[in-house]
């Protein structure tokens, strides 16, 4: 075992305990100070965030980008804080701090028992969104990359299960088959897809560059016939209250099969075209709310 893993696990548990036991206003203030310190120090991850956010604000000058990076890191720190505190939230808080926009088609598909697939980016707070969906819509099943150390991964699985969310491991050959069965049984499967972690993603046009995104959402929709919806996540403050908005874009249809087109070729083309449509919807949300896009890793092919 890597000697750093126990230290990482211990730091994770300490942060989790701190976030849950101190008053919320104190924890929020501490998270903002930590984010501002990280922004001032810079470092490879912060510089990568800057490059990513510059795609959403191509005309921004250095000062504007500095502010955007700072706000992005504050938003990311708040994501972790809220994620750590979520298990202690009441059902009323989980439900009462979310607003579903343009969700009629998604609700209808789930009410009919057809299941549905969501294409999400690392925006807003996807754990809060999943907890709300499991409470207000239908059972939620998703996929997550395996974290190191293993103890941290196990605790995150337990945490998400406590929110009513089934999490399958990314890269497990059995996961896609399980997702197929869950969708056909009527589940909602929201998948984070703006980073290709498998090496088998689809190359798309995104924010003026080329990027690879996960093909899972589109492939699942094509295989099951379940509707595919891009879902944007961002926060708004109204009347002093911070609310997570789930903005559901129009269903992405499966392209018709062309005359003489082989089934395998049709599936490949359909997945590529549907993933591009989802990337377009995601780009619109990132442009409108760049500080909520929590990606400190390489996304674009140029990087």
CSV table of C-alpha atoms in Angstrom, one decimal:
chain,number,residue,atom,x,y,z
A,1,UNK,CA,0.0,0.0,0.0
A,2,UNK,CA,1.2,3.5,-0.8
A,3,UNK,CA,2.3,5.2,2.5
A,4,UNK,CA,0.5,8.3,1.5
A,5,UNK,CA,-2.9,6.6,1.3
A,6,UNK,CA,-3.5,6.4,5.1
A,7,UNK,CA,-2.6,10.1,5.3
A,8,UNK,CA,-5.0,11.0,2.5
A,9,UNK,CA,-7.8,8.9,4.1
A,10,UNK,CA,-7.2,10.6,7.5
A,11,UNK,CA,-7.3,14.0,5.9
A,12,UNK,CA,-10.5,13.2,4.1
A,13,UNK,CA,-12.1,12.0,7.3
A,14,UNK,CA,-11.0,15.0,9.3
A,15,UNK,CA,-12.4,17.3,6.6
A,16,UNK,CA,-15.7,15.4,6.6
A,17,UNK,CA,-15.9,15.7,10.4
A,18,UNK,CA,-15.0,19.4,10.4
A,19,UNK,CA,-17.6,20.2,7.8
A,20,UNK,CA,-20.4,18.5,9.6
A,21,UNK,CA,-19.7,19.6,13.2
A,22,UNK,CA,-18.9,23.3,12.9
A,23,UNK,CA,-21.7,25.8,12.3
A,24,UNK,CA,-22.5,26.2,8.6
A,25,UNK,CA,-21.5,29.9,8.4
A,26,UNK,CA,-18.1,29.1,9.9
A,27,UNK,CA,-17.6,26.2,7.5
A,28,UNK,CA,-18.6,28.3,4.5
A,29,UNK,CA,-16.2,31.1,5.5
A,30,UNK,CA,-13.4,28.6,5.9
A,31,UNK,CA,-14.1,27.0,2.5
A,32,UNK,CA,-13.9,30.5,0.9
A,33,UNK,CA,-10.6,31.3,2.5
A,34,UNK,CA,-9.2,28.0,1.5
A,35,UNK,CA,-10.3,28.6,-2.1
A,36,UNK,CA,-8.8,32.0,-2.2
A,37,UNK,CA,-5.5,30.7,-0.8
A,38,UNK,CA,-5.5,28.0,-3.5
A,39,UNK,CA,-6.2,30.7,-6.2
A,40,UNK,CA,-3.3,32.8,-5.0
A,41,UNK,CA,-0.8,29.9,-4.9
A,42,UNK,CA,-1.8,28.7,-8.3
A,43,UNK,CA,-0.3,25.4,-9.3
A,44,UNK,CA,-0.9,23.0,-12.2
A,45,UNK,CA,-4.5,22.2,-11.4
A,46,UNK,CA,-5.4,25.9,-10.9
A,47,UNK,CA,-3.7,26.8,-14.2
A,48,UNK,CA,-5.6,24.0,-15.9
A,49,UNK,CA,-8.9,25.4,-14.5
A,50,UNK,CA,-7.8,28.8,-15.9
A,51,UNK,CA,-7.2,27.4,-19.4
A,52,UNK,CA,-10.6,25.5,-19.3
A,53,UNK,CA,-12.5,28.6,-18.1
A,54,UNK,CA,-10.8,30.8,-20.8
A,55,UNK,CA,-12.7,28.7,-23.3
A,56,UNK,CA,-16.0,29.8,-21.8
A,57,UNK,CA,-14.8,33.5,-21.7
A,58,UNK,CA,-12.5,33.8,-24.7
A,59,UNK,CA,-12.6,37.6,-24.6
A,60,UNK,CA,-11.7,37.9,-20.9
A,61,UNK,CA,-8.6,39.8,-19.9
A,62,UNK,CA,-6.2,38.6,-17.2
A,63,UNK,CA,-8.1,40.4,-14.3
A,64,UNK,CA,-11.4,38.9,-15.4
A,65,UNK,CA,-9.9,35.5,-15.6
A,66,UNK,CA,-8.3,35.9,-12.2
A,67,UNK,CA,-11.7,36.7,-10.7
A,68,UNK,CA,-13.4,33.8,-12.6
A,69,UNK,CA,-10.8,31.3,-11.4
A,70,UNK,CA,-11.2,32.6,-7.8
A,71,UNK,CA,-15.0,32.3,-8.1
A,72,UNK,CA,-14.7,28.8,-9.7
A,73,UNK,CA,-12.5,27.6,-6.8
A,74,UNK,CA,-14.9,29.0,-4.3
A,75,UNK,CA,-17.8,27.2,-6.0
A,76,UNK,CA,-15.8,24.0,-6.1
A,77,UNK,CA,-14.9,24.3,-2.4
A,78,UNK,CA,-18.6,24.9,-1.6
A,79,UNK,CA,-19.5,21.8,-3.6
A,80,UNK,CA,-17.2,19.7,-1.3
A,81,UNK,CA,-18.6,21.4,1.8
A,82,UNK,CA,-22.2,20.7,0.8
A,83,UNK,CA,-21.3,17.2,-0.2
A,84,UNK,CA,-19.8,16.5,3.2
A,85,UNK,CA,-22.8,18.0,5.0
A,86,UNK,CA,-25.5,16.4,2.8
A,87,UNK,CA,-25.9,13.2,4.9
A,88,UNK,CA,-27.0,15.5,7.8
A,89,UNK,CA,-29.5,17.5,5.8
A,90,UNK,CA,-33.2,16.9,6.3
A,91,UNK,CA,-35.4,15.7,3.5
A,92,UNK,CA,-37.0,19.2,3.6
A,93,UNK,CA,-33.7,20.9,3.0
A,94,UNK,CA,-32.7,18.5,0.2
A,95,UNK,CA,-36.0,19.0,-1.6
A,96,UNK,CA,-36.6,22.7,-0.7
A,97,UNK,CA,-33.3,23.9,-2.0
A,98,UNK,CA,-33.7,22.5,-5.6
A,99,UNK,CA,-35.8,23.8,-8.5
A,100,UNK,CA,-36.5,21.7,-11.5
A,101,UNK,CA,-36.7,23.7,-14.8
A,102,UNK,CA,-38.2,22.3,-18.0
A,103,UNK,CA,-38.6,18.9,-16.4
A,104,UNK,CA,-42.1,17.9,-17.7
A,105,UNK,CA,-40.8,15.5,-20.4
A,106,UNK,CA,-38.4,13.9,-17.9
A,107,UNK,CA,-41.1,13.4,-15.3
A,108,UNK,CA,-43.4,12.0,-17.9
A,109,UNK,CA,-40.9,9.4,-19.1
A,110,UNK,CA,-40.2,8.3,-15.5
A,111,UNK,CA,-43.9,8.2,-14.7
A,112,UNK,CA,-44.5,5.9,-17.6
A,113,UNK,CA,-41.9,3.5,-16.3
A,114,UNK,CA,-39.6,3.9,-19.3
A,115,UNK,CA,-36.6,5.1,-17.4
A,116,UNK,CA,-34.4,8.0,-18.6
A,117,UNK,CA,-30.8,8.9,-19.1
A,118,UNK,CA,-29.2,12.2,-18.1
A,119,UNK,CA,-26.0,13.7,-19.6
A,120,UNK,CA,-24.4,15.9,-16.9
A,121,UNK,CA,-21.2,17.9,-16.6
A,122,UNK,CA,-19.2,18.6,-13.5
A,123,UNK,CA,-21.5,21.6,-12.7
A,124,UNK,CA,-23.1,22.8,-9.5
A,125,UNK,CA,-23.6,20.0,-7.0
A,126,UNK,CA,-24.4,16.6,-8.7
A,127,UNK,CA,-24.6,14.8,-5.3
A,128,UNK,CA,-27.4,17.2,-4.2
A,129,UNK,CA,-29.1,16.7,-7.6
A,130,UNK,CA,-28.9,12.9,-7.3
A,131,UNK,CA,-30.3,13.0,-3.7
A,132,UNK,CA,-33.2,15.2,-4.8
A,133,UNK,CA,-33.9,13.0,-7.8
A,134,UNK,CA,-33.9,9.8,-5.7
A,135,UNK,CA,-36.4,11.5,-3.4
A,136,UNK,CA,-38.6,13.3,-5.9
A,137,UNK,CA,-38.4,11.3,-9.1
A,138,UNK,CA,-37.4,7.7,-9.1
A,139,UNK,CA,-34.5,5.4,-8.1
A,140,UNK,CA,-31.2,6.8,-9.2
A,141,UNK,CA,-28.3,4.8,-10.6
A,142,UNK,CA,-25.0,6.2,-11.7
A,143,UNK,CA,-21.3,5.4,-12.3
A,144,UNK,CA,-18.3,6.9,-10.5
A,145,UNK,CA,-14.6,6.5,-11.0
A,146,UNK,CA,-12.7,4.5,-8.4
A,147,UNK,CA,-10.9,6.8,-6.0
A,148,UNK,CA,-7.7,6.2,-4.2
A,149,UNK,CA,-7.2,5.4,-1.4
A,150,UNK,CA,-9.7,2.5,-1.3
A,151,UNK,CA,-11.0,3.6,2.1
A,152,UNK,CA,-12.1,6.9,0.6
A,153,UNK,CA,-13.8,5.3,-2.3
A,154,UNK,CA,-15.7,2.9,0.1
A,155,UNK,CA,-16.8,5.8,2.2
A,156,UNK,CA,-18.0,7.8,-0.8
A,157,UNK,CA,-20.0,4.8,-1.9
A,158,UNK,CA,-21.6,4.5,1.5
A,159,UNK,CA,-22.3,8.3,1.5
A,160,UNK,CA,-24.0,8.2,-1.9
A,161,UNK,CA,-26.0,5.1,-0.9
A,162,UNK,CA,-27.2,7.0,2.2
A,163,UNK,CA,-28.6,9.6,-0.2
A,164,UNK,CA,-30.6,6.8,-2.0
A,165,UNK,CA,-28.2,6.6,-5.0
A,166,UNK,CA,-26.8,3.3,-6.4
A,167,UNK,CA,-23.3,3.8,-7.6
A,168,UNK,CA,-21.5,1.4,-10.0
A,169,UNK,CA,-17.7,1.4,-10.5
A,170,UNK,CA,-16.4,3.0,-13.7
A,171,UNK,CA,-14.5,0.5,-15.8
A,172,UNK,CA,-16.2,-2.6,-14.5
A,173,UNK,CA,-17.3,-4.6,-17.5
A,174,UNK,CA,-20.5,-5.6,-15.7
A,175,UNK,CA,-21.6,-1.9,-15.0
A,176,UNK,CA,-23.1,-1.2,-18.5
A,177,UNK,CA,-25.2,-4.4,-18.3
A,178,UNK,CA,-26.5,-3.3,-14.9
A,179,UNK,CA,-27.3,0.1,-16.2
A,180,UNK,CA,-29.3,-1.4,-19.1
A,181,UNK,CA,-31.3,-3.4,-16.6
A,182,UNK,CA,-31.9,-0.5,-14.3
A,183,UNK,CA,-33.1,1.8,-17.1
A,184,UNK,CA,-35.4,-0.8,-18.4
A,185,UNK,CA,-36.8,-1.2,-14.9
A,186,UNK,CA,-37.6,2.6,-14.8
A,187,UNK,CA,-34.6,4.1,-13.1
A,188,UNK,CA,-33.1,7.5,-13.8
A,189,UNK,CA,-29.4,7.2,-14.8
A,190,UNK,CA,-27.6,10.6,-14.7
A,191,UNK,CA,-24.0,10.2,-15.9
A,192,UNK,CA,-21.2,12.8,-15.6
A,193,UNK,CA,-19.9,12.8,-19.2
A,194,UNK,CA,-17.8,15.9,-19.8
A,195,UNK,CA,-14.5,14.1,-19.1
A,196,UNK,CA,-13.6,10.9,-20.9
A,197,UNK,CA,-12.1,8.6,-18.3
A,198,UNK,CA,-12.2,5.4,-20.3
A,199,UNK,CA,-10.2,6.3,-23.5
A,200,UNK,CA,-13.2,5.3,-25.6
A,201,UNK,CA,-15.0,8.6,-25.7
A,202,UNK,CA,-16.5,10.5,-28.6
A,203,UNK,CA,-14.6,13.5,-29.9
A,204,UNK,CA,-16.8,16.6,-30.1
A,205,UNK,CA,-16.7,20.3,-30.8
A,206,UNK,CA,-16.9,22.0,-27.4
A,207,UNK,CA,-16.4,25.7,-26.5
A,208,UNK,CA,-14.5,26.3,-29.7
A,209,UNK,CA,-12.1,23.4,-29.3
A,210,UNK,CA,-12.1,19.6,-29.6
A,211,UNK,CA,-12.7,17.5,-26.6
A,212,UNK,CA,-13.5,13.8,-25.8
A,213,UNK,CA,-16.6,13.1,-23.8
A,214,UNK,CA,-18.0,9.9,-22.5
A,215,UNK,CA,-20.2,7.9,-24.9
A,216,UNK,CA,-22.1,6.1,-22.1
A,217,UNK,CA,-25.2,8.3,-21.9
A,218,UNK,CA,-25.9,8.1,-25.7
A,219,UNK,CA,-25.0,4.5,-25.9
A,220,UNK,CA,-27.3,3.6,-23.1
A,221,UNK,CA,-30.2,5.6,-24.7
A,222,UNK,CA,-29.6,3.9,-28.1
A,223,UNK,CA,-29.5,0.5,-26.5
A,224,UNK,CA,-32.6,0.8,-24.4
A,225,UNK,CA,-34.8,3.4,-26.3
A,226,UNK,CA,-34.9,5.4,-23.1
A,227,UNK,CA,-35.0,9.2,-23.6
A,228,UNK,CA,-31.7,11.1,-23.2
A,229,UNK,CA,-31.8,14.5,-21.6
A,230,UNK,CA,-28.9,17.0,-21.1
A,231,UNK,CA,-29.2,18.4,-17.6
A,232,UNK,CA,-27.5,21.6,-16.5
A,233,UNK,CA,-26.8,22.3,-12.8
A,234,UNK,CA,-26.1,25.7,-11.3
A,235,UNK,CA,-27.0,27.7,-8.3
A,236,UNK,CA,-29.1,30.8,-7.9
A,237,UNK,CA,-29.6,33.1,-4.9
A,238,UNK,CA,-33.2,34.4,-4.6
A,239,UNK,CA,-34.5,36.3,-1.6
A,240,UNK,CA,-31.3,35.3,0.3
A,241,UNK,CA,-31.8,31.6,-0.4
A,242,UNK,CA,-29.3,29.5,-2.3
A,243,UNK,CA,-31.0,27.1,-4.7
A,244,UNK,CA,-29.7,24.4,-7.0
A,245,UNK,CA,-31.3,24.6,-10.4
A,246,UNK,CA,-31.7,21.4,-12.5
A,247,UNK,CA,-32.3,22.7,-16.0
A,248,UNK,CA,-33.4,19.9,-18.3
A,249,UNK,CA,-32.8,20.5,-22.0
A,250,UNK,CA,-34.9,19.0,-24.8
A,251,UNK,CA,-34.7,15.3,-25.3
A,252,UNK,CA,-31.9,14.3,-27.7
A,253,UNK,CA,-33.5,12.0,-30.3
A,254,UNK,CA,-31.9,8.9,-31.8
A,255,UNK,CA,-31.0,9.7,-35.5
A,256,UNK,CA,-32.9,7.7,-38.1
A,257,UNK,CA,-31.1,4.8,-39.7
A,258,UNK,CA,-30.1,5.6,-43.3
A,259,UNK,CA,-31.0,3.4,-46.2
A,260,UNK,CA,-28.4,0.6,-46.5
A,261,UNK,CA,-26.7,1.6,-43.2
A,262,UNK,CA,-25.6,-1.4,-41.2
A,263,UNK,CA,-26.9,-1.6,-37.6
A,264,UNK,CA,-23.4,-1.3,-36.1
A,265,UNK,CA,-22.6,1.8,-38.3
A,266,UNK,CA,-25.9,3.3,-37.3
A,267,UNK,CA,-25.3,2.8,-33.6
A,268,UNK,CA,-21.8,4.4,-33.9
A,269,UNK,CA,-23.1,7.4,-35.8
A,270,UNK,CA,-26.1,7.8,-33.5
A,271,UNK,CA,-23.9,7.8,-30.4
A,272,UNK,CA,-21.5,10.4,-32.0
A,273,UNK,CA,-24.3,12.7,-33.1
A,274,UNK,CA,-26.2,12.5,-29.8
A,275,UNK,CA,-23.0,13.1,-27.8
A,276,UNK,CA,-22.3,16.2,-29.9
A,277,UNK,CA,-25.9,17.5,-29.2
A,278,UNK,CA,-25.4,16.9,-25.5
A,279,UNK,CA,-22.0,18.7,-25.7
A,280,UNK,CA,-23.7,21.7,-27.3
A,281,UNK,CA,-26.3,21.9,-24.5
A,282,UNK,CA,-23.6,21.6,-21.9
A,283,UNK,CA,-21.5,24.4,-23.5
A,284,UNK,CA,-24.5,26.7,-23.3
A,285,UNK,CA,-24.7,26.1,-19.5
A,286,UNK,CA,-20.9,26.5,-19.0
A,287,UNK,CA,-20.9,29.8,-20.9
A,288,UNK,CA,-23.8,31.1,-18.8
A,289,UNK,CA,-22.3,29.8,-15.5
A,290,UNK,CA,-18.6,29.2,-15.9
A,291,UNK,CA,-17.8,29.5,-12.2
A,292,UNK,CA,-19.9,26.4,-11.6
A,293,UNK,CA,-17.9,24.2,-14.0
A,294,UNK,CA,-15.6,22.2,-11.6
A,295,UNK,CA,-13.0,20.8,-14.0
A,296,UNK,CA,-9.4,21.1,-12.9
A,297,UNK,CA,-8.3,18.4,-15.3
A,298,UNK,CA,-7.4,18.4,-19.0
A,299,UNK,CA,-10.5,18.3,-21.2
A,300,UNK,CA,-9.5,19.7,-24.6
A,301,UNK,CA,-7.4,17.8,-27.1
A,302,UNK,CA,-4.9,20.7,-27.4
A,303,UNK,CA,-4.0,20.2,-23.7
